[in-house]
Amino acid sequence: EVQLVESGGGLVQPGGSLRLSCAASGFTFSAHYMDWVRQGPGGGLEWVGRTRNKANGYTTEYAASVKGRFTISRDDSKSSLYLQMDSLKTEDSAVYYCARVSGTVVDTDYFDSWGQGTLVTVSS
Amino acid sequence: DIQLTQSPSFLSASVGDRVTITCRASQGISSYLVWYQQKPGKAPKLLIYSASTLQSGVPSRFSGSGSGTEFTLTISSLQPEDFATYYCQQLNSYPRTFGPGTKVDIK
């Protein structure tokens, strides 16, 4: 059974940093692209970014709203995904989900498994 | 960026009703559209990919159609467990944008 478990959320002051983790199990983590998606207090879903697999150079993509402040990385030996968040703003407050990407070609790169989410609150 | 709009944003329906939700893209995205269902306090769940392909395990009362800029999600006979919020997402280009959601509530 595919499992994704996020951790690392919490309360942080504006300008601060936080590192989220996502522990994966039940599938070959190294083969998959992995994404982060967040859901703010207003309820809408916002794609944060992606890390591709080793075969595709571990390259990354980011939403404009987080580019330059957030860094996505992975450790295939630990089946773990990370989101380093720096220079946090109040508008980054959200539930952060990690999501498994089903395939590596266009039209197959939807999210077929999600974690339960971890809450990040940015406030003074 | 490709913008997605959904209509209606909210709908109230009864068990057994046929429900249709529309997702429109700001530019053509072929069939690179997926639908998710989200219940309160839970992560989204994949329902349909490639605009019309039902994810394994999803009941056949769910169906999707469309291509280009206009897409629909239809629930043929609404069941109690279908009351939730539905989101569309495009896979045509980065950033991978979502629609704002359609909340389906009990009449």
Coordinates of N, CA and C in Angstrom, one line a residue:
Chain A
E1 N 0.8 -1.2 0.0 CA 0.0 0.0 0.0 C 0.9 1.2 0.0
V2 N 0.6 2.2 -0.9 CA 1.3 3.4 -1.0 C 1.0 4.3 0.3
Q3 N 2.1 4.7 0.9 CA 1.9 5.6 2.1 C 2.8 6.8 1.9
L4 N 2.3 8.0 2.2 CA 3.1 9.2 2.2 C 2.8 9.9 3.5
V5 N 3.8 10.2 4.3 CA 3.6 10.8 5.6 C 4.4 12.0 5.8
E6 N 3.8 13.2 5.8 CA 4.5 14.5 6.0 C 4.7 14.8 7.5
S7 N 5.8 15.5 7.7 CA 6.1 16.0 9.0 C 6.9 17.3 8.9
G8 N 7.0 18.0 10.1 CA 7.8 19.2 10.1 C 7.1 20.5 10.1
G9 N 5.8 20.4 10.0 CA 5.0 21.7 10.1 C 5.0 22.3 11.5
G10 N 4.5 23.5 11.5 CA 4.5 24.2 12.8 C 4.3 25.7 12.6
L11 N 4.5 26.4 13.7 CA 4.4 27.9 13.8 C 5.8 28.5 13.6
V12 N 5.9 29.4 12.7 CA 7.2 30.1 12.4 C 6.9 31.6 12.2
Q13 N 7.9 32.4 12.5 CA 7.7 33.8 12.3 C 8.0 34.2 10.9
P14 N 7.4 35.3 10.4 CA 7.7 35.8 9.1 C 9.2 36.0 8.9
G15 N 9.7 35.6 7.8 CA 11.2 35.7 7.6 C 11.9 34.4 8.0
G16 N 11.3 33.6 8.7 CA 11.9 32.4 9.2 C 12.0 31.2 8.2
S17 N 12.5 30.1 8.7 CA 12.6 28.9 7.8 C 12.0 27.7 8.5
L18 N 11.7 26.7 7.6 CA 11.1 25.5 8.1 C 11.4 24.4 7.0
R19 N 11.6 23.2 7.5 CA 11.9 22.1 6.5 C 10.9 21.0 6.7
L20 N 10.1 20.8 5.7 CA 9.1 19.7 5.7 C 9.7 18.4 5.2
S21 N 9.3 17.3 5.7 CA 9.7 16.0 5.2 C 8.5 15.2 4.8
C22 N 8.7 14.3 3.9 CA 7.6 13.3 3.4 C 8.3 12.0 3.3
A23 N 7.8 11.0 4.2 CA 8.4 9.7 4.2 C 7.4 8.8 3.3
A24 N 8.0 8.1 2.4 CA 7.3 7.3 1.4 C 7.5 5.8 1.7
S25 N 6.5 5.0 1.4 CA 6.6 3.6 1.5 C 5.6 2.9 0.6
G26 N 5.8 1.6 0.4 CA 4.9 0.9 -0.4 C 5.0 1.0 -1.9
F27 N 6.1 1.7 -2.4 CA 6.3 1.7 -3.8 C 7.8 2.1 -4.0
T28 N 8.2 2.0 -5.3 CA 9.6 2.3 -5.6 C 9.8 3.8 -5.7
F29 N 10.1 4.4 -4.6 CA 10.2 5.9 -4.5 C 11.1 6.5 -5.6
S30 N 12.2 5.8 -5.8 CA 13.2 6.4 -6.7 C 12.7 6.6 -8.2
A31 N 11.7 5.8 -8.5 CA 11.2 5.8 -9.9 C 10.3 7.0 -10.2
H32 N 9.8 7.6 -9.2 CA 8.7 8.6 -9.3 C 9.1 10.0 -9.2
Y33 N 8.5 10.9 -10.0 CA 8.5 12.3 -9.7 C 7.7 12.5 -8.4
M34 N 8.0 13.5 -7.6 CA 7.3 13.8 -6.4 C 7.0 15.4 -6.4
D35 N 5.8 15.7 -5.9 CA 5.4 17.1 -5.9 C 5.0 17.5 -4.5
W36 N 5.0 18.8 -4.3 CA 4.4 19.4 -3.1 C 3.2 20.3 -3.6
V37 N 2.1 20.2 -2.9 CA 0.9 21.0 -3.1 C 0.5 21.6 -1.8
R38 N 0.0 22.8 -1.8 CA -0.5 23.4 -0.5 C -1.9 23.9 -0.7
Q39 N -2.5 24.0 0.5 CA -3.9 24.5 0.6 C -4.0 25.5 1.7
G40 N -4.2 26.7 1.3 CA -4.3 27.8 2.2 C -5.6 27.9 2.9
P41 N -5.8 28.8 3.9 CA -7.0 29.0 4.7 C -8.2 29.2 3.8
G42 N -8.1 29.8 2.6 CA -9.2 30.0 1.7 C -9.7 28.7 1.1
G43 N -8.9 27.7 1.1 CA -9.4 26.4 0.7 C -8.9 25.9 -0.7
G44 N -8.4 26.8 -1.5 CA -8.0 26.3 -2.8 C -6.6 25.6 -2.8
L45 N -6.4 24.8 -3.8 CA -5.2 24.0 -4.0 C -4.2 24.8 -4.8
E46 N -2.9 24.8 -4.4 CA -1.9 25.5 -5.1 C -0.7 24.6 -5.3
W47 N -0.3 24.3 -6.5 CA 0.9 23.5 -6.8 C 2.1 24.3 -6.4
V48 N 3.0 23.7 -5.6 CA 4.2 24.3 -5.1 C 5.4 24.0 -6.0
G49 N 5.6 22.7 -6.3 CA 6.8 22.4 -7.1 C 7.0 20.9 -7.2
R50 N 8.0 20.5 -8.0 CA 8.3 19.1 -8.4 C 9.7 18.8 -8.3
T51 N 10.1 17.6 -8.0 CA 11.4 17.0 -8.2 C 11.2 15.8 -9.1
R52 N 12.0 15.8 -10.2 CA 11.9 14.6 -11.1 C 12.8 13.5 -10.5
N53 N 12.8 12.4 -11.1 CA 13.6 11.2 -10.6 C 15.1 11.3 -11.1
K54 N 15.9 10.3 -10.7 CA 17.3 10.3 -11.1 C 17.4 10.2 -12.6
A55 N 16.6 9.4 -13.2 CA 16.7 9.2 -14.7 C 16.5 10.5 -15.4
N56 N 15.8 11.5 -14.8 CA 15.6 12.8 -15.4 C 16.4 13.9 -14.7
G57 N 17.4 13.5 -14.0 CA 18.4 14.4 -13.5 C 18.0 15.1 -12.2
Y58 N 17.0 14.6 -11.5 CA 16.6 15.2 -10.3 C 16.2 16.7 -10.5
T59 N 15.9 17.1 -11.7 CA 15.5 18.5 -12.0 C 14.3 18.9 -11.2
T60 N 14.1 20.2 -11.1 CA 13.0 20.7 -10.3 C 12.2 21.8 -11.0
E61 N 11.0 22.0 -10.6 CA 10.1 23.0 -11.1 C 9.5 23.7 -9.9
Y62 N 9.2 25.0 -10.0 CA 8.6 25.7 -8.9 C 7.5 26.6 -9.4
A63 N 6.6 26.9 -8.5 CA 5.6 27.9 -8.7 C 6.3 29.3 -8.6
A64 N 5.9 30.3 -9.3 CA 6.5 31.6 -9.2 C 6.5 32.2 -7.8
S65 N 5.4 31.8 -7.1 CA 5.2 32.4 -5.7 C 6.2 31.9 -4.7
V66 N 6.9 30.8 -5.0 CA 7.9 30.2 -4.1 C 9.3 30.2 -4.6
K67 N 9.4 30.4 -5.9 CA 10.7 30.3 -6.6 C 11.8 31.2 -5.9
G68 N 12.9 30.6 -5.6 CA 14.0 31.4 -4.9 C 13.9 31.4 -3.4
R69 N 12.8 30.9 -2.9 CA 12.6 30.9 -1.4 C 12.5 29.4 -1.0
F70 N 11.9 28.6 -1.8 CA 11.7 27.2 -1.4 C 12.6 26.3 -2.3
T71 N 13.0 25.2 -1.7 CA 13.9 24.2 -2.4 C 13.3 22.8 -2.1
I72 N 13.1 22.1 -3.2 CA 12.6 20.7 -3.1 C 13.8 19.8 -3.3
S73 N 14.0 18.8 -2.5 CA 15.0 17.8 -2.6 C 14.5 16.4 -2.3
R74 N 15.3 15.4 -2.5 CA 14.9 14.1 -2.2 C 16.1 13.2 -1.8
D75 N 15.9 12.2 -1.1 CA 16.9 11.2 -0.7 C 16.3 9.9 -1.1
D76 N 16.6 9.3 -2.2 CA 16.1 8.1 -2.6 C 16.5 6.9 -1.7
S77 N 17.6 7.0 -1.1 CA 18.1 6.0 -0.2 C 17.2 5.9 1.1
K78 N 16.6 7.0 1.4 CA 15.7 7.0 2.5 C 14.2 7.1 2.1
S79 N 13.9 7.0 0.8 CA 12.5 7.2 0.3 C 11.9 8.4 0.9
S80 N 12.6 9.5 0.9 CA 12.1 10.7 1.5 C 12.2 11.9 0.6
L81 N 11.2 12.8 0.7 CA 11.1 14.0 0.0 C 11.1 15.2 1.0
Y82 N 11.7 16.3 0.6 CA 11.9 17.4 1.5 C 11.4 18.7 0.8
L83 N 11.0 19.7 1.7 CA 10.7 21.0 1.2 C 11.3 22.0 2.2
Q84 N 12.4 22.6 1.7 CA 13.1 23.6 2.5 C 12.4 25.0 2.2
M85 N 11.9 25.6 3.2 CA 11.1 26.9 3.0 C 11.9 28.0 3.8
D86 N 12.4 28.9 3.1 CA 13.1 30.1 3.6 C 12.3 31.4 3.4
S87 N 12.7 32.4 4.1 CA 12.1 33.7 3.9 C 10.5 33.6 3.9
L88 N 10.0 32.9 4.9 CA 8.6 32.6 4.9 C 7.8 33.9 5.1
K89 N 6.6 33.9 4.4 CA 5.7 35.0 4.5 C 4.3 34.5 5.0
T90 N 3.5 35.4 5.5 CA 2.3 35.0 6.1 C 1.4 34.3 5.1
E91 N 1.5 34.6 3.8 CA 0.7 34.0 2.8 C 1.2 32.6 2.4
D92 N 2.3 32.1 3.1 CA 2.7 30.7 2.9 C 2.0 29.8 3.9
S93 N 1.2 30.4 4.8 CA 0.5 29.6 5.7 C -0.5 28.7 5.0
A94 N -0.4 27.4 5.2 CA -1.2 26.4 4.5 C -1.0 25.0 5.1
V95 N -1.8 24.1 4.6 CA -1.5 22.7 4.8 C -0.7 22.3 3.6
Y96 N 0.4 21.6 3.8 CA 1.3 21.2 2.7 C 1.2 19.7 2.6
Y97 N 0.9 19.3 1.3 CA 0.8 17.9 1.0 C 2.0 17.5 0.1
C98 N 2.5 16.3 0.3 CA 3.4 15.7 -0.7 C 2.5 14.8 -1.6
A99 N 2.8 14.7 -2.8 CA 2.0 13.9 -3.7 C 2.9 13.1 -4.7
R100 N 2.5 11.8 -4.9 CA 3.2 11.0 -5.9 C 2.7 11.3 -7.3
V101 N 3.6 11.5 -8.2 CA 3.3 11.6 -9.6 C 3.2 10.3 -10.2
S102 N 2.1 10.0 -10.9 CA 1.9 8.7 -11.5 C 2.9 8.3 -12.5
G103 N 3.2 9.1 -13.5 CA 4.1 8.8 -14.6 C 5.0 9.9 -14.9
T104 N 5.9 9.7 -15.9 CA 6.9 10.7 -16.2 C 6.7 11.4 -17.5
V105 N 5.6 11.0 -18.2 CA 5.3 11.7 -19.5 C 4.0 12.5 -19.4
V106 N 3.9 13.5 -20.2 CA 2.7 14.4 -20.2 C 1.5 13.6 -20.2
D107 N 0.5 14.0 -19.5 CA -0.8 13.3 -19.3 C -0.8 12.1 -18.4
T108 N 0.4 11.8 -17.9 CA 0.4 10.7 -16.9 C 0.9 11.3 -15.6
D109 N 1.3 12.6 -15.6 CA 1.9 13.1 -14.4 C 0.9 13.8 -13.5
Y110 N -0.2 13.1 -13.2 CA -1.2 13.5 -12.2 C -0.8 12.9 -10.9
F111 N -1.5 13.3 -9.8 CA -1.2 12.9 -8.5 C -2.1 11.7 -8.1
D112 N -1.5 10.5 -8.0 CA -2.3 9.3 -7.7 C -2.3 8.9 -6.3
S113 N -1.4 9.6 -5.5 CA -1.4 9.3 -4.0 C -1.0 10.6 -3.3
W114 N -1.6 10.9 -2.2 CA -1.3 12.1 -1.4 C -1.0 11.7 0.0
G115 N -0.2 12.5 0.7 CA -0.1 12.4 2.1 C -1.3 13.0 2.8
Q116 N -1.2 13.0 4.1 CA -2.3 13.6 4.9 C -2.2 15.1 5.2
G117 N -1.0 15.6 4.9 CA -0.7 17.0 5.0 C -0.1 17.4 6.3
T118 N 0.6 18.5 6.3 CA 1.2 19.1 7.5 C 1.0 20.6 7.5
L119 N 0.5 21.1 8.7 CA 0.1 22.5 8.7 C 1.3 23.4 9.0
V120 N 1.5 24.4 8.2 CA 2.5 25.5 8.4 C 1.7 26.8 8.7
T121 N 2.1 27.4 9.8 CA 1.5 28.7 10.1 C 2.6 29.7 10.2
V122 N 2.5 30.8 9.4 CA 3.5 31.8 9.5 C 2.9 33.0 10.1
S123 N 3.3 33.3 11.3 CA 2.7 34.4 12.0 C 3.7 35.0 13.1
S124 N 3.5 36.2 13.4 CA 4.4 36.8 14.5 C 3.6 36.8 15.8
Chain B
D1 N 0.7 31.7 -17.4 CA 0.1 30.6 -16.7 C -1.3 30.3 -17.2
I2 N -1.7 29.0 -17.2 CA -3.0 28.7 -17.6 C -4.0 28.8 -16.4
Q3 N -5.0 29.6 -16.6 CA -6.0 29.8 -15.6 C -7.2 28.8 -15.8
L4 N -7.7 28.2 -14.7 CA -8.8 27.3 -14.8 C -10.0 27.9 -14.0
T5 N -11.1 27.9 -14.6 CA -12.3 28.4 -13.9 C -13.3 27.2 -13.7
Q6 N -14.0 27.2 -12.7 CA -15.0 26.1 -12.5 C -16.4 26.7 -12.2
S7 N -17.4 26.1 -12.8 CA -18.8 26.5 -12.5 C -19.7 25.3 -12.3
P8 N -20.6 25.4 -11.4 CA -20.7 26.5 -10.4 C -19.6 26.4 -9.3
S9 N -19.5 27.4 -8.5 CA -18.6 27.3 -7.4 C -19.2 26.5 -6.2
F10 N -20.5 26.5 -6.2 CA -21.3 25.8 -5.2 C -22.5 25.3 -5.8
L11 N -22.9 24.0 -5.4 CA -24.2 23.5 -5.8 C -24.8 22.7 -4.8
S12 N -26.1 22.8 -4.6 CA -26.8 22.1 -3.7 C -27.7 21.0 -4.4
A13 N -27.6 19.8 -4.0 CA -28.2 18.7 -4.8 C -28.7 17.6 -3.8
S14 N -29.6 16.8 -4.3 CA -30.2 15.7 -3.5 C -29.6 14.4 -4.0
V15 N -29.6 13.4 -3.1 CA -29.2 12.0 -3.4 C -30.0 11.6 -4.7
G16 N -29.3 11.0 -5.6 CA -30.0 10.5 -6.8 C -30.0 11.5 -8.0
D17 N -29.6 12.8 -7.7 CA -29.6 13.8 -8.7 C -28.4 13.6 -9.7
R18 N -28.5 14.0 -10.9 CA -27.4 14.1 -11.9 C -26.8 15.4 -11.7
V19 N -25.5 15.4 -11.6 CA -24.7 16.7 -11.3 C -23.6 16.8 -12.4
T20 N -23.5 18.1 -12.9 CA -22.5 18.4 -13.8 C -21.7 19.6 -13.4
I21 N -20.4 19.5 -13.4 CA -19.5 20.5 -13.1 C -18.6 20.8 -14.3
T22 N -18.4 22.1 -14.6 CA -17.7 22.5 -15.8 C -16.4 23.2 -15.3
C23 N -15.3 22.9 -16.1 CA -14.0 23.4 -15.9 C -13.6 24.0 -17.2
R24 N -13.2 25.3 -17.2 CA -12.7 26.0 -18.5 C -11.3 26.5 -18.3
A25 N -10.5 26.2 -19.3 CA -9.1 26.6 -19.3 C -8.9 27.9 -20.2
S26 N -8.0 28.7 -19.8 CA -7.8 30.0 -20.4 C -7.1 29.8 -21.8
Q27 N -6.6 28.6 -22.1 CA -6.1 28.3 -23.4 C -6.2 26.8 -23.6
G28 N -6.0 26.3 -24.8 CA -6.2 24.9 -25.1 C -5.2 24.0 -24.3
I29 N -5.7 23.0 -23.8 CA -4.9 22.0 -23.0 C -5.1 20.6 -23.5
S30 N -5.5 20.5 -24.7 CA -5.8 19.1 -25.3 C -6.7 18.4 -24.3
S31 N -6.3 17.2 -23.9 CA -7.1 16.4 -22.9 C -6.3 16.3 -21.6
Y32 N -5.4 17.2 -21.4 CA -4.5 17.1 -20.2 C -5.1 17.7 -19.0
L33 N -6.2 17.1 -18.6 CA -7.0 17.6 -17.4 C -7.4 16.4 -16.5
V34 N -7.3 16.7 -15.2 CA -7.7 15.7 -14.2 C -8.7 16.3 -13.2
W35 N -9.4 15.4 -12.6 CA -10.4 15.8 -11.6 C -10.0 15.1 -10.3
Y36 N -10.1 15.9 -9.2 CA -9.9 15.3 -7.8 C -11.2 15.6 -7.0
Q37 N -11.4 14.7 -6.0 CA -12.4 14.9 -5.0 C -11.8 15.1 -3.7
Q38 N -12.3 16.1 -2.9 CA -11.7 16.3 -1.6 C -12.8 16.4 -0.5
K39 N -12.7 15.7 0.5 CA -13.6 15.7 1.6 C -13.0 16.5 2.8
P40 N -13.8 17.1 3.6 CA -13.2 18.0 4.7 C -12.2 17.2 5.5
G41 N -11.0 17.9 5.7 CA -10.0 17.3 6.6 C -9.2 16.2 5.9
K42 N -9.5 15.9 4.7 CA -8.8 14.8 3.9 C -8.0 15.4 2.8
A43 N -7.0 14.6 2.3 CA -6.3 14.9 1.1 C -7.2 14.7 -0.1
P44 N -6.9 15.4 -1.2 CA -7.6 15.1 -2.5 C -7.4 13.7 -2.9
K45 N -8.4 13.2 -3.7 CA -8.4 11.9 -4.2 C -8.6 12.0 -5.7
L46 N -7.7 11.3 -6.5 CA -7.9 11.3 -8.0 C -9.1 10.6 -8.4
L47 N -9.9 11.2 -9.3 CA -11.1 10.6 -9.8 C -10.9 10.2 -11.3
I48 N -10.5 11.2 -12.1 CA -10.4 11.1 -13.6 C -9.1 11.7 -14.1
Y49 N -8.5 11.1 -15.0 CA -7.3 11.6 -15.7 C -7.5 11.6 -17.2
S50 N -6.7 12.3 -17.9 CA -6.8 12.4 -19.4 C -8.2 12.8 -19.8
A51 N -8.8 13.7 -19.0 CA -10.1 14.3 -19.1 C -11.3 13.3 -19.0
S52 N -11.1 12.0 -19.3 CA -12.2 11.1 -19.4 C -11.9 9.7 -18.9
T53 N -10.7 9.4 -18.4 CA -10.4 8.1 -18.0 C -10.6 7.9 -16.5
L54 N -11.4 7.0 -16.1 CA -11.7 6.8 -14.7 C -10.6 6.1 -14.0
Q55 N -10.1 6.7 -12.9 CA -9.1 6.1 -12.0 C -9.6 4.7 -11.5
S56 N -8.7 3.8 -11.4 CA -9.1 2.5 -10.8 C -9.8 2.6 -9.5
G57 N -10.9 1.9 -9.3 CA -11.6 1.9 -8.0 C -12.6 3.0 -7.9
V58 N -12.7 4.0 -8.8 CA -13.6 5.0 -8.7 C -15.0 4.5 -9.3
P59 N -16.1 4.8 -8.6 CA -17.4 4.3 -9.1 C -17.7 4.8 -10.5
S60 N -18.4 4.0 -11.3 CA -18.7 4.3 -12.7 C -19.7 5.4 -12.8
R61 N -20.3 5.9 -11.7 CA -21.3 7.0 -11.8 C -20.5 8.3 -12.1
F62 N -19.2 8.3 -11.9 CA -18.4 9.4 -12.3 C -17.9 9.3 -13.7
S63 N -18.0 10.4 -14.4 CA -17.5 10.4 -15.8 C -17.0 11.8 -16.1
G64 N -16.1 11.9 -17.1 CA -15.5 13.1 -17.5 C -15.5 13.2 -19.0
S65 N -15.6 14.4 -19.5 CA -15.5 14.6 -21.0 C -14.9 16.0 -21.3
G66 N -14.6 16.2 -22.5 CA -14.1 17.5 -23.0 C -12.7 17.4 -23.5
S67 N -12.3 18.5 -24.2 CA -11.0 18.6 -24.7 C -10.8 20.1 -25.1
G68 N -9.6 20.5 -25.2 CA -9.3 21.9 -25.6 C -9.4 22.8 -24.4
T69 N -10.5 23.5 -24.3 CA -10.7 24.5 -23.2 C -11.9 24.2 -22.3
E70 N -12.8 23.3 -22.7 CA -14.0 23.1 -21.9 C -14.1 21.6 -21.5
F71 N -14.3 21.4 -20.2 CA -14.4 20.0 -19.7 C -15.5 19.9 -18.7
T72 N -16.1 18.7 -18.6 CA -17.1 18.5 -17.6 C -16.9 17.2 -16.8
L73 N -17.3 17.3 -15.5 CA -17.3 16.2 -14.6 C -18.8 15.9 -14.3
T74 N -19.3 14.7 -14.5 CA -20.6 14.4 -14.3 C -20.7 13.2 -13.3
I75 N -21.7 13.4 -12.4 CA -22.0 12.3 -11.4 C -23.4 11.9 -11.8
S76 N -23.6 10.7 -12.3 CA -24.9 10.3 -12.9 C -26.0 10.2 -11.8
S77 N -25.7 9.8 -10.6 CA -26.7 9.6 -9.6 C -26.0 9.9 -8.3
L78 N -26.1 11.0 -7.7 CA -25.4 11.5 -6.5 C -25.6 10.6 -5.4
Q79 N -24.6 10.1 -4.7 CA -24.7 9.3 -3.5 C -24.2 10.1 -2.3
P80 N -24.6 9.7 -1.1 CA -24.3 10.4 0.1 C -22.8 10.7 0.3
E81 N -22.0 9.7 -0.2 CA -20.5 9.8 0.0 C -19.9 10.8 -1.1
D82 N -20.7 11.3 -2.0 CA -20.2 12.2 -3.0 C -20.2 13.7 -2.6
F83 N -20.8 14.0 -1.5 CA -20.8 15.4 -1.1 C -19.4 15.7 -0.6
A84 N -18.8 16.7 -1.4 CA -17.4 17.0 -1.3 C -17.1 18.2 -2.2
T85 N -15.8 18.6 -2.2 CA -15.4 19.6 -3.2 C -14.6 19.0 -4.3
Y86 N -14.9 19.4 -5.5 CA -14.2 18.8 -6.7 C -13.3 19.9 -7.3
Y87 N -12.1 19.5 -7.7 CA -11.1 20.4 -8.3 C -10.7 19.8 -9.6
C88 N -10.5 20.6 -10.6 CA -9.9 20.2 -11.9 C -8.4 20.7 -11.8
Q89 N -7.5 20.1 -12.6 CA -6.1 20.5 -12.7 C -5.6 20.3 -14.1
Q90 N -4.8 21.2 -14.6 CA -4.3 21.0 -15.9 C -2.9 20.5 -15.9
L91 N -2.5 19.6 -16.8 CA -1.2 19.0 -16.9 C -0.5 19.5 -18.2
N92 N -1.0 20.5 -18.8 CA -0.4 20.9 -20.1 C 0.9 21.6 -20.0
S93 N 1.0 22.4 -18.9 CA 2.2 23.2 -18.8 C 2.4 23.6 -17.3
Y94 N 3.6 24.1 -17.0 CA 4.0 24.6 -15.7 C 3.6 26.1 -15.6
P95 N 3.1 26.5 -14.5 CA 2.8 25.7 -13.3 C 1.5 24.9 -13.4
R96 N 1.5 23.8 -12.7 CA 0.4 22.9 -12.8 C -0.8 23.5 -12.0
T97 N -1.6 24.3 -12.6 CA -2.7 25.0 -11.9 C -3.9 24.2 -11.7
F98 N -4.6 24.5 -10.6 CA -5.9 23.9 -10.2 C -7.0 24.9 -10.4
G99 N -8.2 24.4 -10.7 CA -9.4 25.2 -10.6 C -9.7 25.6 -9.2
P100 N -10.6 26.6 -8.9 CA -10.9 27.0 -7.6 C -11.8 26.1 -6.8
G101 N -12.4 25.1 -7.4 CA -13.2 24.1 -6.7 C -14.7 24.3 -6.9
T102 N -15.4 23.2 -6.8 CA -16.9 23.3 -6.7 C -17.3 22.4 -5.5
K103 N -18.0 23.1 -4.6 CA -18.5 22.4 -3.4 C -19.9 21.8 -3.7
V104 N -20.0 20.5 -3.5 CA -21.3 19.9 -3.7 C -21.9 19.6 -2.3
D105 N -23.0 20.2 -2.0 CA -23.6 20.1 -0.7 C -25.0 19.5 -0.8
I106 N -25.5 19.1 0.3 CA -26.8 18.4 0.4 C -27.9 19.4 0.4
K107 N -28.9 19.2 -0.5 CA -30.0 20.0 -0.5 C -31.0 19.7 0.7

